[in-house]
């Protein structure tokens, strides 16, 4: 929803203060489009770990598209892992959009 605000929240969690230009640079470099085209983040530099010929490490960049790929069992396992490892730290993520843009 608000990428720069999320960056500031992460920085605060890490005890760091960022200037506004730094926030904007991080937002630009961490955009889905930027990361998808960067060999250091798109998995193309580690072909022995991820086979980009079969499936892309970074697919569409669409919030909520996971529902088209996860089984019910995978969804439950992910929810369990998330609750044990992430939610207990006070961090929240949105896995689907309630009112997606038209």
Coordinates of N, CA, C and O in Angstrom, one line a residue:
X1 N 0.8 -1.2 0.0 CA 0.0 0.0 0.0 C 0.9 1.2 0.0 O 0.7 2.1 -0.8
X2 N 1.8 1.3 1.0 CA 2.7 2.5 1.1 C 4.1 2.0 1.3 O 4.5 1.8 2.4
X3 N 4.8 1.7 0.2 CA 6.1 1.1 0.3 C 7.1 2.0 1.1 O 7.8 1.4 1.9
X4 N 7.2 3.3 0.9 CA 8.1 4.1 1.7 C 7.8 4.0 3.2 O 8.7 3.9 4.0
X5 N 6.5 3.9 3.5 CA 6.2 3.8 5.0 C 6.7 2.5 5.5 O 7.1 2.4 6.6
X6 N 6.5 1.4 4.7 CA 7.0 0.1 5.1 C 8.5 0.1 5.3 O 9.1 -0.5 6.2
X7 N 9.2 0.8 4.4 CA 10.7 0.9 4.5 C 11.1 1.6 5.8 O 12.0 1.2 6.6
X8 N 10.4 2.7 6.1 CA 10.6 3.4 7.4 C 10.3 2.6 8.6 O 11.1 2.6 9.6
X9 N 9.3 1.7 8.5 CA 8.9 0.9 9.6 C 10.0 -0.2 9.9 O 10.4 -0.5 11.0
X10 N 10.5 -0.7 8.8 CA 11.6 -1.7 8.9 C 12.9 -1.1 9.5 O 13.5 -1.6 10.3
X11 N 13.2 0.1 9.0 CA 14.3 0.9 9.5 C 14.2 1.1 11.0 O 15.1 0.9 11.8
X12 N 13.0 1.5 11.4 CA 12.8 1.8 12.8 C 12.9 0.5 13.6 O 13.5 0.5 14.7
X13 N 12.4 -0.6 13.1 CA 12.5 -1.9 13.8 C 14.0 -2.2 14.0 O 14.4 -2.8 15.0
X14 N 14.9 -1.9 13.0 CA 16.3 -2.1 13.1 C 17.1 -1.0 13.8 O 18.3 -1.1 13.9
X15 N 16.3 0.0 14.3 CA 17.0 1.0 15.1 C 17.8 2.0 14.2 O 18.7 2.6 14.6
X16 N 17.4 2.2 12.9 CA 18.0 3.0 12.0 C 17.1 4.2 11.6 O 15.9 4.0 11.5
X17 N 17.7 5.3 11.3 CA 17.0 6.4 10.7 C 17.5 6.7 9.3 O 18.7 6.6 9.1
X18 N 16.6 6.8 8.4 CA 16.9 7.0 7.0 C 16.5 8.4 6.5 O 15.4 8.9 6.9
X19 N 17.3 9.0 5.7 CA 16.9 10.3 5.0 C 15.8 10.0 4.0 O 15.7 8.8 3.5
X20 N 15.0 11.0 3.6 CA 14.0 10.7 2.6 C 14.6 10.3 1.2 O 14.1 9.4 0.6
X21 N 15.7 10.9 0.8 CA 16.3 10.3 -0.4 C 16.7 8.9 -0.3 O 16.6 8.1 -1.3
X22 N 17.2 8.4 0.9 CA 17.6 7.0 1.1 C 16.3 6.2 1.0 O 16.4 5.1 0.4
X23 N 15.2 6.6 1.6 CA 14.0 5.8 1.5 C 13.5 5.7 0.1 O 13.2 4.6 -0.4
X24 N 13.6 6.8 -0.7 CA 13.2 6.7 -2.1 C 14.1 5.8 -2.9 O 13.6 5.1 -3.8
X25 N 15.4 5.8 -2.7 CA 16.3 5.0 -3.4 C 16.1 3.5 -3.1 O 16.0 2.7 -4.0
X26 N 15.9 3.2 -1.8 CA 15.5 1.8 -1.4 C 14.2 1.4 -2.1 O 14.1 0.3 -2.6
X27 N 13.2 2.2 -2.1 CA 12.0 1.9 -2.7 C 12.1 1.6 -4.2 O 11.6 0.6 -4.7
X28 N 12.9 2.4 -4.9 CA 13.2 2.2 -6.3 C 13.9 0.9 -6.5 O 13.6 0.1 -7.4
X29 N 15.0 0.7 -5.7 CA 15.8 -0.6 -5.9 C 15.1 -1.8 -5.5 O 15.4 -2.9 -6.0
X30 N 14.1 -1.7 -4.6 CA 13.4 -2.9 -4.2 C 12.0 -3.0 -4.8 O 11.2 -3.9 -4.4
X31 N 11.7 -2.2 -5.9 CA 10.5 -2.4 -6.6 C 10.5 -3.8 -7.3 O 11.6 -4.3 -7.6
X32 N 9.4 -4.4 -7.5 CA 9.3 -5.7 -8.1 C 10.0 -5.7 -9.5 O 10.8 -6.5 -9.8
X33 N 9.7 -4.6 -10.3 CA 10.3 -4.5 -11.6 C 11.8 -4.5 -11.5 O 12.5 -5.1 -12.3
X34 N 12.4 -3.7 -10.6 CA 13.8 -3.6 -10.5 C 14.4 -4.9 -10.0 O 15.4 -5.3 -10.6
X35 N 13.9 -5.5 -9.0 CA 14.4 -6.8 -8.5 C 14.3 -7.9 -9.5 O 15.1 -8.8 -9.7
X36 N 13.2 -7.9 -10.3 CA 13.0 -8.9 -11.3 C 14.0 -8.9 -12.4 O 14.4 -9.9 -13.0
X37 N 14.5 -7.7 -12.7 CA 15.5 -7.5 -13.8 C 16.9 -7.6 -13.3 O 17.8 -7.6 -14.1
X38 N 17.1 -7.6 -12.0 CA 18.5 -7.6 -11.4 C 19.0 -9.1 -11.2 O 18.4 -9.8 -10.4
X39 N 20.0 -9.5 -11.9 CA 20.5 -10.9 -11.7 C 20.9 -11.2 -10.3 O 20.9 -12.4 -9.9
X40 N 21.2 -10.2 -9.5 CA 21.6 -10.5 -8.1 C 20.4 -10.8 -7.2 O 20.5 -11.3 -6.1
X41 N 19.2 -10.5 -7.7 CA 18.0 -10.8 -6.9 C 17.0 -11.7 -7.6 O 16.0 -12.2 -6.9
X42 N 17.1 -12.0 -8.9 CA 16.1 -12.7 -9.6 C 16.3 -14.2 -9.7 O 15.6 -14.9 -10.3
X43 N 17.4 -14.7 -9.1 CA 17.7 -16.1 -9.1 C 18.4 -16.6 -10.3 O 18.8 -17.8 -10.3
X44 N 18.7 -15.8 -11.3 CA 19.4 -16.2 -12.5 C 20.9 -16.5 -12.2 O 21.5 -17.2 -13.0
X45 N 21.4 -16.0 -11.2 CA 22.9 -16.3 -10.8 C 23.1 -17.6 -10.1 O 24.2 -18.0 -9.9
X46 N 22.0 -18.3 -9.7 CA 22.1 -19.5 -9.0 C 21.2 -20.6 -9.7 O 20.3 -21.2 -9.1
X47 N 21.6 -20.9 -10.9 CA 20.8 -21.9 -11.7 C 20.7 -23.3 -11.1 O 19.8 -24.0 -11.2
X48 N 21.8 -23.6 -10.3 CA 21.8 -24.9 -9.7 C 20.8 -25.0 -8.5 O 20.4 -26.1 -8.1
X49 N 20.4 -23.9 -8.0 CA 19.4 -23.8 -6.9 C 18.0 -23.7 -7.4 O 17.1 -24.3 -7.0
X50 N 17.8 -22.8 -8.5 CA 16.5 -22.6 -9.0 C 16.5 -22.6 -10.5 O 17.3 -22.0 -11.2
X51 N 15.7 -23.4 -11.1 CA 15.7 -23.7 -12.5 C 14.7 -22.6 -13.2 O 13.5 -22.9 -13.2
X52 N 15.3 -21.5 -13.6 CA 14.4 -20.5 -14.3 C 13.8 -20.9 -15.6 O 12.9 -20.3 -16.1
X53 N 14.4 -22.0 -16.2 CA 13.8 -22.5 -17.4 C 12.4 -23.2 -17.1 O 11.6 -23.3 -18.0
X54 N 12.3 -23.7 -15.9 CA 11.0 -24.4 -15.6 C 10.0 -23.4 -15.0 O 8.8 -23.5 -15.3
X55 N 10.4 -22.5 -14.2 CA 9.5 -21.5 -13.5 C 10.4 -20.4 -13.1 O 11.6 -20.6 -12.7
X56 N 9.9 -19.2 -13.1 CA 10.7 -18.0 -12.7 C 10.6 -17.8 -11.2 O 9.5 -18.0 -10.5
X57 N 11.7 -17.5 -10.6 CA 11.8 -17.3 -9.1 C 10.9 -16.1 -8.7 O 10.2 -16.2 -7.7
X58 N 10.8 -15.1 -9.5 CA 9.9 -14.0 -9.3 C 8.9 -14.0 -10.5 O 9.2 -13.7 -11.6
X59 N 7.7 -14.3 -10.1 CA 6.7 -14.6 -11.2 C 6.0 -13.3 -11.6 O 6.5 -12.6 -12.5
X60 N 4.9 -12.9 -11.0 CA 4.1 -11.8 -11.5 C 4.2 -10.5 -10.7 O 4.0 -9.4 -11.2
X61 N 4.4 -10.6 -9.4 CA 4.4 -9.5 -8.5 C 3.0 -9.0 -8.2 O 2.7 -7.9 -8.0
X62 N 2.0 -10.0 -8.2 CA 0.6 -9.7 -7.9 C 0.3 -10.2 -6.5 O 0.4 -11.4 -6.2
X63 N -0.2 -9.2 -5.7 CA -0.6 -9.6 -4.3 C -1.7 -10.6 -4.4 O -2.7 -10.3 -5.1
X64 N -1.6 -11.7 -3.7 CA -2.7 -12.6 -3.6 C -2.7 -13.7 -4.6 O -3.6 -14.6 -4.6
X65 N -1.8 -13.7 -5.6 CA -1.8 -14.7 -6.6 C -1.4 -16.1 -6.1 O -1.6 -17.1 -6.7
X66 N -0.8 -16.1 -4.9 CA -0.5 -17.4 -4.2 C -1.6 -18.3 -4.2 O -1.5 -19.5 -4.3
X67 N -2.8 -17.8 -4.1 CA -4.0 -18.6 -3.9 C -4.3 -19.5 -5.1 O -4.9 -20.6 -5.0
X68 N -3.7 -19.1 -6.3 CA -3.8 -19.9 -7.5 C -2.8 -21.0 -7.5 O -2.9 -21.8 -8.5
X69 N -1.9 -21.1 -6.6 CA -0.8 -22.1 -6.6 C -0.7 -22.9 -5.4 O -0.2 -24.1 -5.5
X70 N -1.1 -22.4 -4.2 CA -1.0 -23.2 -3.0 C -2.1 -24.2 -2.9 O -3.3 -23.8 -3.2
X71 N -1.8 -25.4 -2.4 CA -2.9 -26.3 -2.0 C -3.4 -25.8 -0.6 O -2.8 -25.0 0.1
X72 N -4.5 -26.4 -0.2 CA -5.0 -26.1 1.1 C -4.0 -26.5 2.2 O -3.8 -25.7 3.2
X73 N -3.4 -27.6 2.0 CA -2.3 -28.1 3.0 C -1.1 -27.1 3.0 O -0.6 -26.8 4.1
X74 N -0.7 -26.6 1.9 CA 0.4 -25.7 1.8 C 0.0 -24.3 2.5 O 0.8 -23.7 3.2
X75 N -1.2 -23.9 2.3 CA -1.7 -22.7 2.9 C -1.7 -22.8 4.4 O -1.2 -21.9 5.1
X76 N -2.2 -23.9 4.9 CA -2.2 -24.2 6.4 C -0.7 -24.2 6.9 O -0.5 -23.7 8.0
X77 N 0.2 -24.9 6.2 CA 1.6 -25.0 6.7 C 2.2 -23.6 6.7 O 2.9 -23.2 7.6
X78 N 1.9 -22.8 5.7 CA 2.5 -21.4 5.6 C 1.9 -20.6 6.8 O 2.7 -19.9 7.5
X79 N 0.6 -20.7 7.0 CA 0.0 -19.9 8.1 C 0.6 -20.3 9.4 O 0.9 -19.4 10.3
X80 N 0.9 -21.6 9.6 CA 1.5 -22.1 10.9 C 2.9 -21.5 11.0 O 3.2 -21.0 12.1
X81 N 3.7 -21.6 10.0 CA 5.0 -21.1 10.0 C 5.0 -19.6 10.2 O 5.8 -19.1 11.1
X82 N 4.2 -18.9 9.6 CA 4.1 -17.4 9.7 C 3.8 -17.0 11.2 O 4.4 -16.1 11.7
X83 N 2.8 -17.7 11.8 CA 2.4 -17.4 13.1 C 3.5 -17.7 14.1 O 3.8 -16.9 15.1
X84 N 4.3 -18.7 13.9 CA 5.4 -19.1 14.8 C 6.6 -18.2 14.6 O 7.4 -18.0 15.6
X85 N 6.9 -17.7 13.4 CA 8.1 -17.0 13.2 C 8.1 -15.5 12.9 O 9.0 -14.8 13.2
X86 N 7.0 -15.1 12.3 CA 6.9 -13.7 11.9 C 5.9 -12.9 12.8 O 6.3 -11.8 13.4
X87 N 4.7 -13.4 12.9 CA 3.7 -12.6 13.6 C 4.0 -12.4 15.1 O 3.7 -11.3 15.6
X88 N 4.7 -13.3 15.7 CA 5.1 -13.2 17.1 C 6.1 -12.0 17.3 O 6.3 -11.5 18.4
X89 N 6.7 -11.5 16.2 CA 7.6 -10.4 16.3 C 7.0 -9.1 16.0 O 7.6 -8.0 15.9
X90 N 5.6 -9.1 15.9 CA 4.9 -7.9 15.7 C 4.9 -7.4 14.3 O 4.4 -6.3 14.0
X91 N 5.4 -8.1 13.3 CA 5.4 -7.7 11.9 C 4.1 -8.3 11.2 O 3.7 -9.4 11.5
X92 N 3.5 -7.5 10.4 CA 2.4 -7.9 9.6 C 2.6 -7.7 8.2 O 3.2 -6.7 7.7
X93 N 2.0 -8.6 7.4 CA 2.1 -8.6 5.9 C 0.7 -8.8 5.4 O -0.1 -9.5 6.0
X94 N 0.5 -8.2 4.2 CA -0.8 -8.5 3.5 C -0.6 -9.5 2.4 O 0.2 -9.3 1.6
X95 N -1.4 -10.6 2.5 CA -1.2 -11.6 1.5 C -2.3 -11.6 0.5 O -2.2 -12.4 -0.5
X96 N -3.3 -10.7 0.6 CA -4.3 -10.5 -0.4 C -4.8 -9.1 -0.3 O -4.8 -8.6 0.8
X97 N -5.3 -8.6 -1.3 CA -5.9 -7.2 -1.3 C -7.4 -7.4 -1.0 O -8.1 -8.1 -1.7
X98 N -7.9 -6.6 0.0 CA -9.3 -6.7 0.3 C -10.1 -6.0 -0.8 O -11.1 -6.5 -1.3
X99 N -9.7 -4.8 -1.2 CA -10.3 -4.0 -2.2 C -9.3 -3.7 -3.3 O -8.7 -2.6 -3.4
X100 N -9.0 -4.7 -4.2 CA -8.0 -4.5 -5.2 C -8.4 -3.3 -6.2 O -9.5 -3.1 -6.4
X101 N -7.4 -2.6 -6.7 CA -7.7 -1.5 -7.6 C -8.2 -2.1 -8.9 O -7.9 -3.2 -9.3
X102 N -9.1 -1.4 -9.5 CA -9.7 -1.8 -10.8 C -8.8 -1.6 -12.0 O -8.0 -0.8 -12.1

